[in-house]
Coordinates of C-alpha atoms and ligand atoms in Angstrom, one line a residue:
M1 CA 26.7 28.0 10.4
T2 CA 25.1 24.5 10.6
R3 CA 21.6 23.9 9.3
V4 CA 19.3 20.9 9.4
A5 CA 16.1 20.2 7.5
L6 CA 13.5 18.4 9.6
A7 CA 10.5 16.5 8.3
F8 CA 7.9 18.5 10.1
S9 CA 4.2 17.8 10.8
G10 CA 3.6 19.9 13.8
G11 CA 2.8 16.8 15.9
L12 CA 4.4 16.0 19.2
D13 CA 7.3 14.0 17.9
T14 CA 8.5 16.5 15.3
T15 CA 7.8 19.5 17.6
V16 CA 10.1 18.3 20.3
C17 CA 12.7 17.5 17.6
V18 CA 13.1 21.3 16.9
P19 CA 14.7 22.3 20.2
L20 CA 16.5 18.9 20.6
L21 CA 18.3 19.4 17.3
E22 CA 19.7 22.7 18.6
E23 CA 20.4 21.5 22.2
E24 CA 21.4 18.0 21.8
Y25 CA 22.8 18.0 18.3
G26 CA 24.2 21.5 18.4
Y27 CA 22.6 22.9 15.2
D28 CA 22.5 26.6 14.7
D29 CA 19.5 26.5 12.6
V30 CA 16.5 24.1 12.1
I31 CA 14.2 24.4 9.1
G32 CA 10.9 22.5 9.0
V33 CA 9.5 21.0 5.8
T34 CA 6.0 19.7 5.4
V35 CA 5.2 17.8 2.2
D36 CA 1.6 17.8 0.9
V37 CA 0.6 14.3 -0.2
G38 CA -3.1 15.1 0.4
Q39 CA -3.4 15.4 4.1
P40 CA -6.5 17.2 5.3
A41 CA -6.2 21.0 5.6
E42 CA -6.2 21.0 9.4
E43 CA -2.9 19.2 9.4
F44 CA -1.3 22.1 7.4
D45 CA -2.9 24.6 9.7
E46 CA -1.4 22.7 12.7
A47 CA 2.0 22.6 11.1
E48 CA 2.0 26.2 10.2
E49 CA 0.7 27.4 13.6
T50 CA 3.2 25.2 15.4
A51 CA 6.0 26.4 13.2
E52 CA 5.1 30.0 13.8
A53 CA 4.9 29.5 17.6
L54 CA 8.3 27.8 17.5
G55 CA 9.8 30.5 15.4
L56 CA 10.7 27.8 12.9
E57 CA 11.5 28.6 9.3
H58 CA 8.9 26.5 7.6
Y59 CA 8.5 25.2 4.0
V60 CA 5.4 23.5 2.5
V61 CA 6.0 21.5 -0.7
D62 CA 3.1 20.3 -2.9
A63 CA 3.8 16.8 -4.0
R64 CA 0.3 15.7 -4.6
E65 CA 0.5 15.2 -8.4
E66 CA 3.7 13.2 -8.2
F67 CA 2.3 11.1 -5.4
A68 CA -1.0 10.5 -7.2
Q69 CA 0.9 9.4 -10.3
L70 CA 2.8 6.9 -8.1
C71 CA -0.5 5.6 -6.7
L72 CA -1.7 4.9 -10.2
E73 CA 1.5 3.1 -11.0
S74 CA 0.7 0.9 -8.0
V75 CA -2.7 0.1 -9.5
R76 CA -1.0 -1.3 -12.6
A77 CA 0.9 -3.6 -10.2
N78 CA -2.3 -4.5 -8.3
A79 CA -0.2 -3.4 -5.3
T80 CA -1.2 -4.4 -1.8
Y81 CA 0.8 -5.6 1.2
Q82 CA -1.2 -8.0 3.5
G83 CA -4.4 -6.4 2.2
Y84 CA -3.2 -2.8 2.6
P85 CA -2.9 -0.6 -0.5
L86 CA 0.4 0.9 0.7
G87 CA -0.6 4.6 1.1
T88 CA 1.9 5.4 3.8
A89 CA 4.6 3.3 2.2
L90 CA 4.3 4.9 -1.3
A91 CA 4.2 8.4 0.2
R92 CA 7.5 8.2 2.1
P93 CA 10.0 8.2 -0.8
V94 CA 8.1 11.1 -2.3
I95 CA 8.2 13.0 1.0
A96 CA 11.8 12.2 1.6
E97 CA 12.8 13.4 -1.9
A98 CA 10.9 16.6 -1.5
I99 CA 12.6 17.4 1.8
L100 CA 15.9 16.6 0.3
E101 CA 15.4 19.1 -2.4
V102 CA 14.5 21.9 0.0
A103 CA 17.5 20.9 2.2
E104 CA 19.8 21.3 -0.8
E105 CA 18.3 24.6 -1.9
Q106 CA 18.6 25.9 1.6
D107 CA 22.2 24.8 2.1
C108 CA 21.5 22.4 4.9
D109 CA 24.2 19.9 5.9
A110 CA 21.8 17.5 7.6
L111 CA 18.4 15.9 7.5
A112 CA 16.2 14.7 10.4
H113 CA 12.9 12.9 10.9
G114 CA 10.8 12.3 14.0
C115 CA 10.1 8.6 13.4
T116 CA 10.5 6.1 16.3
G117 CA 12.8 3.1 16.2
K118 CA 9.8 0.7 15.9
G119 CA 8.2 1.6 12.6
N120 CA 8.8 1.3 8.9
D121 CA 9.0 5.0 8.1
Q122 CA 12.5 5.5 9.6
L123 CA 13.8 2.9 7.1
R124 CA 11.9 4.5 4.2
F125 CA 13.1 8.0 4.8
E126 CA 16.7 7.0 5.4
A127 CA 16.8 4.7 2.3
V128 CA 16.4 8.0 0.3
W129 CA 18.5 10.3 2.5
R130 CA 21.5 8.0 3.1
D131 CA 22.2 8.0 -0.6
T132 CA 23.4 11.6 -0.1
D133 CA 26.4 13.2 1.7
L134 CA 24.1 14.9 4.2
D135 CA 24.1 13.8 7.8
V136 CA 20.9 12.0 8.9
Y137 CA 19.4 12.2 12.4
A138 CA 16.5 10.5 14.1
P139 CA 16.3 12.2 17.5
V140 CA 13.3 10.2 18.8
R141 CA 15.1 6.9 18.1
E142 CA 18.6 8.0 18.9
L143 CA 17.6 9.6 22.2
G144 CA 15.2 6.8 23.1
L145 CA 12.3 9.2 23.6
T146 CA 8.9 8.0 24.8
R147 CA 5.6 9.9 24.3
E148 CA 5.5 10.5 28.0
W149 CA 8.9 12.1 28.1
E150 CA 8.1 14.2 25.1
Q151 CA 4.9 15.5 26.7
E152 CA 6.8 16.5 29.9
Y153 CA 9.6 18.1 27.9
A154 CA 7.1 20.0 25.8
A155 CA 5.3 21.3 29.0
E156 CA 8.7 22.2 30.6
K157 CA 9.8 24.1 27.5
D158 CA 6.4 25.5 26.9
L159 CA 6.3 24.1 23.4
P160 CA 3.1 24.6 21.3
V161 CA 1.7 21.1 21.4
E162 CA -2.0 20.3 21.8
G163 CA -2.5 18.9 25.3
G164 CA -4.5 15.8 26.4
S165 CA -4.2 13.9 23.1
G166 CA -3.8 10.8 25.3
G167 CA -6.8 8.8 24.0
D168 CA -6.2 9.7 20.4
W169 CA -5.2 7.4 17.6
S170 CA -2.0 7.9 15.6
I171 CA -3.2 8.8 12.2
D172 CA -1.4 9.0 8.9
T173 CA -3.3 10.4 5.9
N174 CA -2.7 10.9 2.3
I175 CA -4.9 10.7 -0.8
W176 CA -4.3 6.9 -1.1
S177 CA -5.1 5.8 2.4
R178 CA -5.8 6.8 6.0
S179 CA -4.1 4.7 8.6
I180 CA -5.2 4.5 12.2
E181 CA -3.1 2.9 14.9
G182 CA -2.1 3.0 18.5
D183 CA -3.8 3.2 21.9
D184 CA -6.7 0.7 22.4
L185 CA -6.2 -0.5 18.8
E186 CA -2.9 -2.1 19.8
D187 CA -4.9 -4.9 21.4
P188 CA -5.8 -7.2 18.5
S189 CA -8.9 -8.4 20.3
Y190 CA -10.3 -4.9 20.7
V191 CA -13.1 -4.1 18.2
P192 CA -12.5 -0.7 16.7
P193 CA -15.3 1.9 17.4
T194 CA -16.8 3.2 14.1
D195 CA -15.6 6.7 14.9
I196 CA -12.0 5.7 13.9
Y197 CA -13.2 6.0 10.3
E198 CA -13.5 9.4 8.6
W199 CA -13.5 8.5 4.9
T200 CA -15.9 5.6 5.0
D201 CA -19.5 5.6 6.2
E202 CA -21.2 2.5 7.5
P203 CA -22.5 0.7 4.5
T204 CA -26.1 1.5 3.7
G205 CA -28.5 -0.7 1.9
E206 CA -28.1 1.4 -1.2
T207 CA -26.2 0.5 -4.3
E208 CA -24.6 2.6 -7.0
E209 CA -22.8 1.8 -10.2
I210 CA -19.9 3.8 -11.8
E211 CA -17.8 3.1 -14.9
I212 CA -14.1 3.5 -14.8
A213 CA -12.1 3.9 -18.0
F214 CA -8.5 2.6 -18.2
E215 CA -5.7 3.4 -20.8
N216 CA -2.7 1.1 -20.7
G217 CA -3.6 0.1 -17.1
Y218 CA -4.0 3.7 -15.9
P219 CA -7.4 4.8 -14.8
V220 CA -8.2 8.0 -16.7
A221 CA -12.0 8.7 -16.5
V222 CA -15.0 8.0 -14.3
D223 CA -18.5 7.9 -15.9
G224 CA -17.0 9.2 -19.1
E225 CA -15.4 12.3 -17.5
K226 CA -11.6 12.5 -17.9
M227 CA -9.8 13.4 -14.7
D228 CA -6.3 14.1 -13.7
P229 CA -4.8 11.6 -11.2
V230 CA -5.4 13.7 -8.0
S231 CA -9.0 14.6 -8.9
L232 CA -9.8 11.0 -9.9
V233 CA -8.5 9.6 -6.6
E234 CA -10.2 12.3 -4.5
H235 CA -13.5 11.8 -6.4
L236 CA -13.5 8.0 -5.9
N237 CA -12.6 8.5 -2.2
E238 CA -15.8 10.5 -1.9
V239 CA -18.1 8.2 -3.9
A240 CA -16.8 4.8 -2.7
G241 CA -16.3 6.1 0.9
A242 CA -20.0 7.0 1.1
H243 CA -20.7 3.3 0.5
G244 CA -18.3 2.1 3.2
V245 CA -15.8 0.7 0.7
G246 CA -12.2 0.0 1.6
R247 CA -11.7 -0.7 5.2
T248 CA -8.9 -3.0 6.3
D249 CA -8.3 -4.3 9.8
T250 CA -5.1 -6.4 9.8
M251 CA -2.2 -7.8 11.6
E252 CA 0.8 -6.3 9.7
D253 CA 4.3 -7.7 9.7
R254 CA 6.6 -4.8 9.7
M255 CA 10.0 -4.7 8.3
L256 CA 11.8 -5.0 11.6
G257 CA 9.8 -8.2 12.2
L258 CA 7.3 -6.7 14.7
K259 CA 3.7 -7.6 14.1
V260 CA 1.3 -4.7 14.7
R261 CA -2.5 -4.2 14.4
E262 CA -3.3 -1.7 11.7
N263 CA -6.6 -0.2 10.6
Y264 CA -6.8 1.5 7.2
E265 CA -9.4 3.1 5.0
H266 CA -8.9 3.5 1.3
P267 CA -12.1 3.7 -0.8
A268 CA -10.5 4.9 -4.1
A269 CA -7.6 2.4 -3.9
T270 CA -10.0 -0.5 -3.3
T271 CA -12.2 0.6 -6.2
L272 CA -9.4 1.1 -8.6
L273 CA -7.6 -2.1 -7.7
N274 CA -10.7 -4.2 -8.1
A275 CA -11.6 -2.5 -11.4
H276 CA -8.1 -2.9 -12.8
E277 CA -7.8 -6.6 -11.9
A278 CA -11.2 -7.2 -13.6
L279 CA -9.9 -5.6 -16.8
E280 CA -6.7 -7.6 -16.7
G281 CA -8.9 -10.7 -16.3
L282 CA -10.5 -9.9 -19.7
V283 CA -7.4 -9.0 -21.7
L284 CA -4.5 -11.0 -20.3
T285 CA -3.8 -14.6 -21.0
Q286 CA -3.9 -17.2 -18.3
E287 CA -0.1 -17.5 -18.1
E288 CA 0.3 -13.7 -18.0
R289 CA -2.1 -13.4 -15.2
Q290 CA -0.4 -16.2 -13.2
F291 CA 3.1 -14.8 -13.7
K292 CA 2.0 -11.3 -13.0
I293 CA 0.9 -12.3 -9.5
Q294 CA 4.6 -12.9 -8.7
I295 CA 5.6 -9.6 -10.4
D296 CA 2.9 -7.7 -8.5
N297 CA 4.0 -9.3 -5.2
Q298 CA 7.6 -8.3 -5.7
W299 CA 6.6 -4.7 -6.7
S300 CA 4.4 -4.5 -3.6
Q301 CA 7.1 -5.8 -1.3
K302 CA 9.6 -3.2 -2.6
A303 CA 7.0 -0.5 -2.3
Y304 CA 6.4 -1.5 1.3
E305 CA 10.1 -1.3 2.0
G306 CA 10.2 2.2 0.5
L307 CA 12.6 0.9 -2.2
I308 CA 10.6 1.8 -5.2
D309 CA 13.8 3.1 -7.0
A310 CA 15.5 -0.3 -6.7
P311 CA 16.7 -1.7 -10.1
L312 CA 14.4 -4.7 -9.5
V313 CA 11.4 -2.4 -9.7
D314 CA 12.5 -1.1 -13.1
A315 CA 12.8 -4.6 -14.3
L316 CA 9.4 -5.6 -12.9
E317 CA 7.9 -2.5 -14.6
G318 CA 9.3 -3.7 -17.9
F319 CA 7.0 -6.7 -17.6
I320 CA 4.2 -4.5 -16.3
D321 CA 4.5 -2.0 -19.2
E322 CA 4.4 -4.8 -21.7
T323 CA 1.2 -6.4 -20.2
Q324 CA -0.6 -3.0 -19.7
K325 CA -0.5 -2.2 -23.4
R326 CA -3.8 -4.1 -23.7
V327 CA -5.3 -3.0 -20.3
T328 CA -7.4 -0.4 -22.1
G329 CA -11.2 -0.4 -21.7
T330 CA -13.9 0.1 -19.1
V331 CA -15.1 -1.6 -16.0
T332 CA -18.4 -1.1 -14.2
I333 CA -18.2 -1.2 -10.5
R334 CA -21.1 -1.7 -8.2
F335 CA -20.9 -0.4 -4.7
E336 CA -23.0 -2.6 -2.5
G337 CA -22.7 -3.6 1.2
G338 CA -19.3 -2.0 1.7
Q339 CA -17.9 -3.8 -1.4
A340 CA -16.7 -2.4 -4.8
R341 CA -17.6 -5.3 -7.1
P342 CA -16.8 -5.4 -10.8
V343 CA -20.1 -6.2 -12.6
A344 CA -19.1 -5.6 -16.2
R345 CA -15.9 -5.1 -18.3
D346 CA -15.2 -4.2 -21.9
S347 CA -12.1 -3.9 -24.0
E348 CA -11.3 -4.0 -27.7
Y349 CA -8.2 -6.1 -26.7
A350 CA -10.2 -8.9 -24.9
A351 CA -8.5 -12.3 -25.1
Y352 CA -12.0 -13.7 -25.1
S353 CA -14.3 -15.0 -27.8
A354 CA -18.0 -15.3 -26.8
A355 CA -18.6 -17.5 -29.9
H356 CA -15.9 -20.0 -28.8
A357 CA -16.9 -20.0 -25.1
S358 CA -20.7 -20.1 -25.6
F359 CA -22.9 -23.1 -24.7
D360 CA -25.1 -22.2 -27.7
T361 CA -22.5 -22.7 -30.5
E362 CA -21.4 -26.1 -31.7
T363 CA -18.7 -25.2 -34.2
V364 CA -16.7 -22.0 -34.6
G365 CA -14.2 -21.7 -37.4
K366 CA -12.4 -25.0 -37.4
I367 CA -13.0 -25.8 -33.7
K368 CA -15.8 -28.3 -32.9
Q369 CA -17.0 -29.6 -29.5
E370 CA -15.8 -33.1 -30.3
D371 CA -12.2 -31.8 -30.7
A372 CA -12.0 -31.8 -26.9
T373 CA -12.4 -35.6 -26.7
G374 CA -8.7 -36.2 -27.3
V375 CA -7.8 -33.6 -24.7
A376 CA -10.2 -35.2 -22.2
K377 CA -8.5 -38.6 -22.8
Y378 CA -5.1 -37.3 -22.0
H379 CA -6.1 -34.9 -19.2
G380 CA -4.6 -36.1 -15.9
F381 CA -2.8 -38.9 -17.6
Q382 CA 0.4 -38.8 -15.4
R383 CA -1.5 -38.5 -12.2
R384 CA -3.5 -41.6 -13.2
L385 CA -0.3 -43.6 -13.4
A386 CA 1.3 -42.0 -10.4
N387 CA -1.8 -42.8 -8.2
K388 CA -1.5 -46.4 -9.3
A389 CA 2.1 -46.4 -8.1
I390 CA 1.1 -44.9 -4.8
E391 CA -1.5 -47.6 -4.4
K392 CA 1.2 -50.2 -4.8
I393 CA 3.4 -48.6 -2.2
D394 CA 0.5 -48.1 0.2
G395 CA -0.5 -51.7 -0.2
D396 CA 3.0 -53.0 0.6
E397 CA 3.4 -50.6 3.5
T398 CA 0.3 -51.9 5.3
V399 CA 1.8 -55.4 5.2
E400 CA 5.3 -54.3 6.3
L401 CA 4.1 -52.1 9.2
A402 CA 2.0 -55.0 10.6
T403 CA 5.0 -57.4 10.3
D404 CA 7.5 -54.9 11.9
G405 CA 5.1 -54.1 14.7
G406 CA 4.8 -57.8 15.5
N407 CA 8.5 -58.4 15.5
D408 CA 9.3 -55.4 17.7
A409 CA 6.8 -56.5 20.3
D410 CA 8.3 -60.0 20.3
E411 CA 11.9 -58.8 20.7
E412 CA 11.1 -56.7 23.8
Ligands
LIG1 N1 2.2 0.5 9.1 C1 1.9 1.3 8.0 C2 3.1 1.3 7.0 O1 4.1 1.0 7.5 C3 1.4 2.7 8.2 C4 1.6 3.3 9.5 C5 1.1 4.7 9.5 N2 1.4 5.4 10.7 C6 0.5 5.9 11.6 N3 0.9 6.7 12.5 N4 -0.8 5.6 11.5 O2 3.0 1.5 5.9

């Protein structure tokens, strides 16, 4: 008996995949797996109802803790891709692994997903699955399905799909971000109506301050209250979302090279990323901060690609771990006008001395103001000489050009 495990959401794509895996791919048995990375309850209801109506053997796996932990790892890497905190991208390897586990437990010989051939998710799923001996199928991509064809097929087969979702956006939600794309939003010149947002309210005139505590770069408490990763992220989504924090409207360069218009909301992510960076600003040295930007970019790129288990990422995390030893302390964030702005930071590991930096002190320890005179004399020394040299060339060129111009004109 052949058995395939399908990444199942209960949406149109994955619903049509169920009969297609039997009819077109000849599978005796299809099982559906839905992985919980913090989608809203309605999505699980939809998945369960649809599975039941299809007579599909259905498994739900709770991966929220693991996913939240990965989100907090991404904070230590200040991870964003073109302004987007990578919610969908970070979730895919977690989902793919969870489905793989169920597939192995259930003696499946294949795995399938309902991603199209245009997006990033097909690559992220398959990066995990193609490491195994199981067969991998992508019916929507392989059979070249369009939404229209899927709708007709569903009607023909009397599949349990919600009709008339034509004007709806395509939404992907997990605890780290909510992504909204498709339909009118595909036109970059179209201004999104405010009802695309569900997590973020329109910013009010009100402000609010909260204090976030970090230990080794991990956020651990809000306003003095210790929280586990899932609760902490959910709590900040509520608080910051109410102030309209964390909206991104961007042109995103996908892995296949396509540019697409994406809208995201991610209140907790924006808040934590801003706070974390503010604390790094206090405790890391200038050269650490400068070098870490490159490390963080590489980490973010691999996360976007769904390749968080690449050896490069382990190596980058070696650097990140080393720097985060001092990223312990608190940051006060003020929510104001849709922003989450750090307004205070404190750490016992600050690479900062108020006495040395202050305008009010003349001498601290052995360092006096006048010690800077020597530095000031040398500052920009090479560029002083280089600029003189350039002046010399420029001077000569002006003469030469004038002469050449004259000669050319004469010869013709
Ligand atoms: N473009 C984003 C990414 O690749 C997310 C797309 C989410 N999908 C959706 N149906 N809204 O990470």
